[in-house]
Short mmCIF file of C-alpha atoms and ligand atoms in Angstrom, two decimals:
data_model
loop_
_atom_site.label_atom_id
_atom_site.label_comp_id
_atom_site.label_asym_id
_atom_site.label_seq_id
_atom_site.Cartn_x
_atom_site.Cartn_y
_atom_site.Cartn_z
CA UNK P 1 6.33 3.43 7.47
CA UNK P 2 4.09 2.62 10.30
CA UNK P 3 1.23 -0.50 8.59
CA UNK P 4 -1.24 -2.43 9.92
CA UNK P 5 -2.60 -5.83 8.95
CA UNK P 6 -6.25 -6.26 8.95
CA UNK P 7 -8.28 -9.73 8.12
CA UNK P 8 -10.07 -12.47 9.45
CA UNK P 9 -8.48 -15.39 11.38
CA UNK P 10 -5.92 -16.76 8.25
CA UNK P 11 -6.57 -14.70 5.92
CA UNK P 12 -2.57 -14.55 5.28
CA UNK P 13 -1.50 -11.50 7.41
CA UNK P 14 0.99 -13.39 9.32
CA UNK P 15 2.44 -14.81 5.42
CA UNK P 16 1.99 -10.88 4.59
CA UNK P 17 3.84 -9.31 6.99
CA UNK P 18 6.74 -11.56 7.48
CA UNK P 19 6.99 -10.55 3.23
CA UNK P 20 6.47 -6.58 3.86
CA UNK P 21 8.69 -6.72 7.45
CA UNK P 22 11.90 -8.32 4.91
CA UNK P 23 11.22 -6.29 2.18
CA UNK P 24 11.05 -2.88 3.61
CA UNK P 25 13.59 -3.70 6.58
CA UNK P 26 10.75 -2.76 9.08
CA UNK P 27 10.19 -4.91 12.12
CA UNK P 28 7.12 -7.32 11.80
CA UNK P 29 5.24 -7.16 15.11
CA UNK P 30 2.50 -9.89 16.01
CA UNK P 31 1.13 -10.03 19.28
CA UNK P 32 0.01 -13.79 18.52
CA UNK P 33 3.52 -14.78 17.93
CA UNK P 34 4.56 -12.32 21.46
CA UNK P 35 1.60 -14.34 23.25
CA UNK P 36 2.39 -18.01 21.48
CA UNK P 37 6.19 -16.66 22.52
CA UNK P 38 5.07 -16.38 25.91
CA UNK P 39 3.33 -19.74 26.42
CA UNK P 40 5.99 -21.67 24.86
CA UNK P 41 8.62 -19.96 27.43
CA UNK P 42 6.08 -21.21 30.29
CA UNK P 43 5.27 -17.36 31.74
CA UNK P 44 2.33 -15.70 33.63
CA UNK P 45 1.80 -14.23 30.91
CA UNK P 46 1.27 -17.28 29.03
CA UNK P 47 -1.21 -19.28 30.98
CA UNK P 48 -3.23 -16.35 30.94
CA UNK P 49 -3.20 -15.43 27.61
CA UNK P 50 -3.54 -19.17 27.02
CA UNK P 51 -7.07 -19.49 28.61
CA UNK P 52 -8.23 -17.34 26.16
CA UNK P 53 -6.51 -18.17 23.01
CA UNK P 54 -7.86 -21.75 23.50
CA UNK P 55 -11.26 -21.04 23.16
CA UNK P 56 -10.78 -18.32 20.31
CA UNK P 57 -11.44 -15.60 22.51
CA UNK P 58 -9.27 -12.51 22.68
CA UNK P 59 -6.49 -11.64 25.48
CA UNK P 60 -8.43 -9.23 28.00
CA UNK P 61 -6.87 -5.40 26.42
CA UNK P 62 -5.38 -4.90 29.79
CA UNK P 63 -2.84 -7.57 29.30
CA UNK P 64 -2.79 -6.66 25.11
CA UNK P 65 -1.93 -3.19 24.65
CA UNK P 66 0.87 -2.63 27.22
CA UNK P 67 2.55 -5.41 25.35
CA UNK P 68 2.45 -3.72 22.07
CA UNK P 69 2.80 -0.43 23.47
CA UNK P 70 6.31 -1.30 25.31
CA UNK P 71 7.48 -3.46 21.62
CA UNK P 72 6.87 -0.53 19.61
CA UNK P 73 8.56 1.69 21.38
CA UNK P 74 12.02 -0.48 21.39
CA UNK P 75 14.59 1.38 18.86
CA UNK P 76 14.21 -1.41 16.32
CA UNK P 77 10.45 0.56 15.83
CA UNK P 78 11.87 3.81 15.11
CA UNK P 79 11.82 3.62 11.00
CA UNK P 80 8.29 1.85 11.47
CA UNK P 81 6.52 -1.31 11.70
CA UNK P 82 4.19 -3.66 10.78
CA UNK P 83 1.58 -4.54 12.60
CA UNK P 84 -0.20 -8.46 12.93
CA UNK P 85 -3.17 -8.96 15.79
CA UNK P 86 -3.14 -5.77 16.54
CA UNK P 87 -5.51 -3.69 16.43
CA UNK P 88 -7.54 -6.31 17.41
CA UNK P 89 -10.89 -4.19 18.41
CA UNK P 90 -12.04 -0.56 18.46
CA UNK P 91 -10.70 0.16 22.30
CA UNK P 92 -6.89 -0.88 21.00
CA UNK P 93 -7.19 1.54 18.37
CA UNK P 94 -7.87 4.28 20.17
CA UNK P 95 -5.33 3.19 22.30
CA UNK P 96 -2.85 2.88 19.55
CA UNK P 97 -4.28 6.21 18.08
CA UNK P 98 -3.46 8.25 21.29
CA UNK P 99 0.01 6.67 21.99
CA UNK P 100 1.06 8.00 18.77
CA UNK P 101 -0.28 11.10 18.35
CA UNK P 102 1.48 11.83 21.52
CA UNK P 103 4.75 11.67 19.49
CA UNK P 104 3.12 13.49 16.78
CA UNK P 105 2.48 10.59 14.23
CA UNK P 106 0.08 8.09 12.75
CA UNK P 107 -0.73 4.54 10.26
CA UNK P 108 -0.09 5.02 6.97
CA UNK P 109 -1.40 2.45 5.58
CA UNK P 110 -4.37 -0.36 6.84
CA UNK P 111 -3.96 -2.80 4.70
CA UNK P 112 -7.50 -6.02 4.67
CA UNK P 113 -6.51 -8.43 3.48
CA UNK P 114 -9.83 -9.60 2.23
CA UNK P 115 -10.60 -13.46 2.52
CA UNK P 116 -14.47 -15.09 2.50
CA UNK P 117 -15.38 -17.29 5.45
CA UNK P 118 -15.40 -20.46 3.58
CA UNK P 119 -11.49 -20.35 2.78
CA UNK P 120 -10.42 -20.01 5.98
CA UNK P 121 -11.44 -23.41 7.96
CA UNK P 122 -9.52 -25.32 4.92
CA UNK P 123 -6.03 -22.51 5.55
CA UNK P 124 -6.02 -22.87 9.38
CA UNK P 125 -6.50 -27.27 8.80
CA UNK P 126 -3.95 -27.18 6.56
CA UNK P 127 -1.61 -24.74 8.36
CA UNK P 128 1.46 -25.92 9.96
CA UNK P 129 3.76 -24.06 12.50
CA UNK P 130 7.56 -24.56 13.86
CA UNK P 131 7.68 -24.80 17.07
CA UNK P 132 10.93 -22.62 17.86
CA UNK P 133 11.45 -19.94 14.64
CA UNK P 134 7.78 -19.43 13.80
CA UNK P 135 7.46 -20.13 10.38
CA UNK P 136 4.64 -20.87 9.05
CA UNK P 137 3.43 -23.27 6.41
CA UNK P 138 0.81 -25.16 4.41
CA UNK P 139 0.03 -28.65 3.81
CA UNK P 140 -1.13 -28.17 0.44
CA UNK P 141 0.31 -24.54 -0.53
CA UNK P 142 3.34 -24.11 1.43
CA UNK P 143 4.33 -27.34 1.80
CA UNK P 144 7.67 -28.16 4.08
CA UNK P 145 10.83 -29.77 1.89
CA UNK P 146 10.83 -32.72 4.30
CA UNK P 147 7.44 -33.47 5.92
CA UNK P 148 6.99 -32.76 9.90
CA UNK P 149 10.21 -30.65 9.72
CA UNK P 150 10.98 -26.51 9.34
CA UNK P 151 12.71 -26.00 6.76
CA UNK P 152 14.57 -22.92 8.09
CA UNK P 153 15.63 -24.48 11.31
CA UNK P 154 15.01 -27.98 11.81
CA UNK P 155 12.96 -28.39 14.73
CA UNK P 156 9.30 -29.62 14.73
CA UNK P 157 6.09 -28.40 12.61
CA UNK P 158 2.95 -28.74 14.72
CA UNK P 159 -0.85 -27.43 14.28
CA UNK P 160 -1.86 -24.58 16.50
CA UNK P 161 -4.18 -24.97 19.02
CA UNK P 162 -6.50 -23.01 18.35
CA UNK P 163 -6.94 -24.42 14.03
CA UNK P 164 -9.38 -27.16 15.13
CA UNK P 165 -12.03 -26.13 13.60
CA UNK P 166 -14.02 -25.61 16.38
CA UNK P 167 -12.17 -23.05 17.64
CA UNK P 168 -11.38 -21.60 14.39
CA UNK P 169 -15.31 -21.22 14.18
CA UNK P 170 -15.20 -19.59 17.34
CA UNK P 171 -12.28 -17.24 16.61
CA UNK P 172 -14.33 -16.17 13.18
CA UNK P 173 -17.70 -14.66 15.24
CA UNK P 174 -15.27 -13.37 17.09
CA UNK P 175 -13.81 -11.31 14.56
CA UNK P 176 -16.65 -10.33 12.53
CA UNK P 177 -17.86 -8.74 15.87
CA UNK P 178 -15.03 -6.89 17.29
CA UNK P 179 -12.02 -6.68 14.83
CA UNK P 180 -14.73 -5.84 11.68
CA UNK P 181 -15.57 -2.50 13.05
CA UNK P 182 -12.07 -1.44 12.28
CA UNK P 183 -12.13 -1.60 8.77
CA UNK P 184 -14.62 1.14 8.92
CA UNK P 185 -12.78 3.28 11.44
CA UNK P 186 -9.37 2.67 9.22
CA UNK P 187 -11.94 3.92 6.34
CA UNK P 188 -12.58 7.45 7.95
CA UNK P 189 -8.89 8.24 8.53
CA UNK P 190 -8.80 7.67 4.45
CA UNK P 191 -5.80 5.22 5.32
CA UNK P 192 -7.45 1.45 4.03
CA UNK P 193 -6.38 -0.64 1.21
CA UNK P 194 -8.04 -3.62 0.29
CA UNK P 195 -6.45 -6.43 -1.10
CA UNK P 196 -8.05 -9.79 -2.47
CA UNK P 197 -6.42 -12.35 -0.36
CA UNK P 198 -7.91 -15.33 -2.02
CA UNK P 199 -5.87 -15.63 -4.60
CA UNK P 200 -2.01 -16.81 -4.73
CA UNK P 201 0.24 -15.08 -1.94
CA UNK P 202 2.72 -13.88 -4.11
CA UNK P 203 0.30 -11.75 -5.99
CA UNK P 204 -1.56 -10.29 -3.20
CA UNK P 205 1.80 -9.45 -2.16
CA UNK P 206 2.11 -7.30 -5.82
CA UNK P 207 -1.04 -5.71 -4.89
CA UNK P 208 0.34 -4.73 -1.59
CA UNK P 209 3.51 -3.53 -2.68
CA UNK P 210 2.04 -1.04 -5.48
CA UNK P 211 0.31 -0.09 -1.96
CA UNK P 212 3.47 0.73 -0.17
CA UNK P 213 5.48 1.89 -3.06
CA UNK P 214 8.96 0.29 -4.54
P1 AP5 B 1 -2.87 -14.57 15.78
O1 AP5 B 1 -2.06 -14.82 16.33
O2 AP5 B 1 -3.18 -13.38 15.60
O3 AP5 B 1 -3.76 -15.35 15.13
P2 AP5 B 1 -5.64 -14.94 13.70
O4 AP5 B 1 -4.88 -13.17 13.31
O5 AP5 B 1 -6.37 -15.48 14.00
O6 AP5 B 1 -4.78 -15.11 12.62
P3 AP5 B 1 -3.85 -16.38 12.25
O7 AP5 B 1 -2.23 -16.00 12.78
O8 AP5 B 1 -4.02 -17.32 12.56
O9 AP5 B 1 -3.67 -15.99 10.61
P4 AP5 B 1 -2.90 -15.11 9.67
O10 AP5 B 1 -4.00 -14.47 9.42
O11 AP5 B 1 -1.88 -14.52 10.02
O12 AP5 B 1 -2.97 -16.06 8.51
P5 AP5 B 1 -1.18 -16.46 7.88
O13 AP5 B 1 -0.58 -16.20 7.52
O14 AP5 B 1 -1.03 -17.56 9.38
O15 AP5 B 1 -4.20 -14.19 17.12
C1 AP5 B 1 -4.26 -15.45 17.68
C2 AP5 B 1 -5.32 -15.57 19.00
O16 AP5 B 1 -3.95 -14.55 20.05
C3 AP5 B 1 -6.34 -14.28 19.11
O17 AP5 B 1 -7.30 -15.88 18.86
C4 AP5 B 1 -6.22 -14.31 20.37
O18 AP5 B 1 -6.98 -14.93 21.37
C5 AP5 B 1 -4.60 -13.55 20.68
N1 AP5 B 1 -4.50 -12.43 20.20
C6 AP5 B 1 -3.58 -11.53 19.12
N2 AP5 B 1 -3.45 -10.71 19.71
C7 AP5 B 1 -4.42 -10.02 20.34
C8 AP5 B 1 -4.90 -8.66 20.46
N3 AP5 B 1 -4.41 -7.84 19.98
N4 AP5 B 1 -6.17 -8.71 21.09
C9 AP5 B 1 -6.34 -9.62 22.02
N5 AP5 B 1 -5.74 -11.24 21.89
C10 AP5 B 1 -5.28 -11.30 20.89
O19 AP5 B 1 -2.01 -18.40 6.82
C11 AP5 B 1 -2.81 -18.45 7.06
C12 AP5 B 1 -2.70 -20.26 6.56
O20 AP5 B 1 -2.79 -19.99 4.94
C13 AP5 B 1 -1.22 -20.40 6.30
O21 AP5 B 1 -1.19 -22.03 6.42
C14 AP5 B 1 -0.38 -19.86 5.06
O22 AP5 B 1 0.49 -20.64 4.72
C15 AP5 B 1 -1.85 -19.63 4.07
N6 AP5 B 1 -1.59 -18.62 3.26
C16 AP5 B 1 -1.62 -17.85 3.61
N7 AP5 B 1 -1.42 -16.63 2.56
C17 AP5 B 1 -1.89 -17.69 1.81
C18 AP5 B 1 -2.56 -17.94 0.12
N8 AP5 B 1 -2.40 -16.06 -0.35
N9 AP5 B 1 -2.79 -18.64 -0.47
C19 AP5 B 1 -3.18 -19.61 0.14
N10 AP5 B 1 -2.49 -20.32 1.03
C20 AP5 B 1 -2.49 -18.71 2.06
MG1 MG B 2 -1.12 -15.28 12.03
#
């Protein structure tokens, strides 16, 4: 099963993608997580990506596309995957479609997690992410057991550099301009499913399970 998560920054794509990956036993592939791991490890790719991410801009396709195609070519992706943060624009969607069609494959579901802009800034400013394992929390909605410490691995929780309100505004603008057209793109291919992302995360997940099947 090959799934794409669509939705604004902070809509809950990562939260839902992790739950899907656990339930269906497929890898969660997040280009944002791949970039953040590279930043943390100080790689050349990470340094370059950070310049764009900190401004809320998309990392250029030349850097992004190859990383994603290499990742989904790995063995663990043979039975499917859930893509979170890719594609981010129409050219990326076309590259993915071409790569899949060469293998005689296609995307099964594009799930759009709908959340209005008004809710987004609040979600982002409350988000805390683990510096080590990438687990995500929210000060109000999903607080860690101990303040500032990851429940899973015991390392420090931080506010992502790009979750500052000024940067979130830029990310939303980039989303509407570059990423939102993908809703129509996948709608035209008959694979688009929309869920109301404003509700409790378990309720959102229940809708997704209804779509994907038990
Ligand atoms: P990326 O990491 O993909 O960030 P994003 O799309 O901006 O999305 P987020 O991770 O911020 O939000 P999310 O939808 O995953 O929400 P989450 O589940 O965490 O990309 C970062 C940057 O990398 C980009 O800006 C770009 O520069 C670059 N990049 C990445 N991919 C790229 C590509 N393909 N091309 C070019 N550049 C690329 O939830 C948010 C918060 O809300 C959390 O605290 C969570 O606990 C909480 N929450 C979630 N669901 C609910 C709910 N139902 N109710 C209440 N709270 C909730
Ligand atoms: Mg995410």
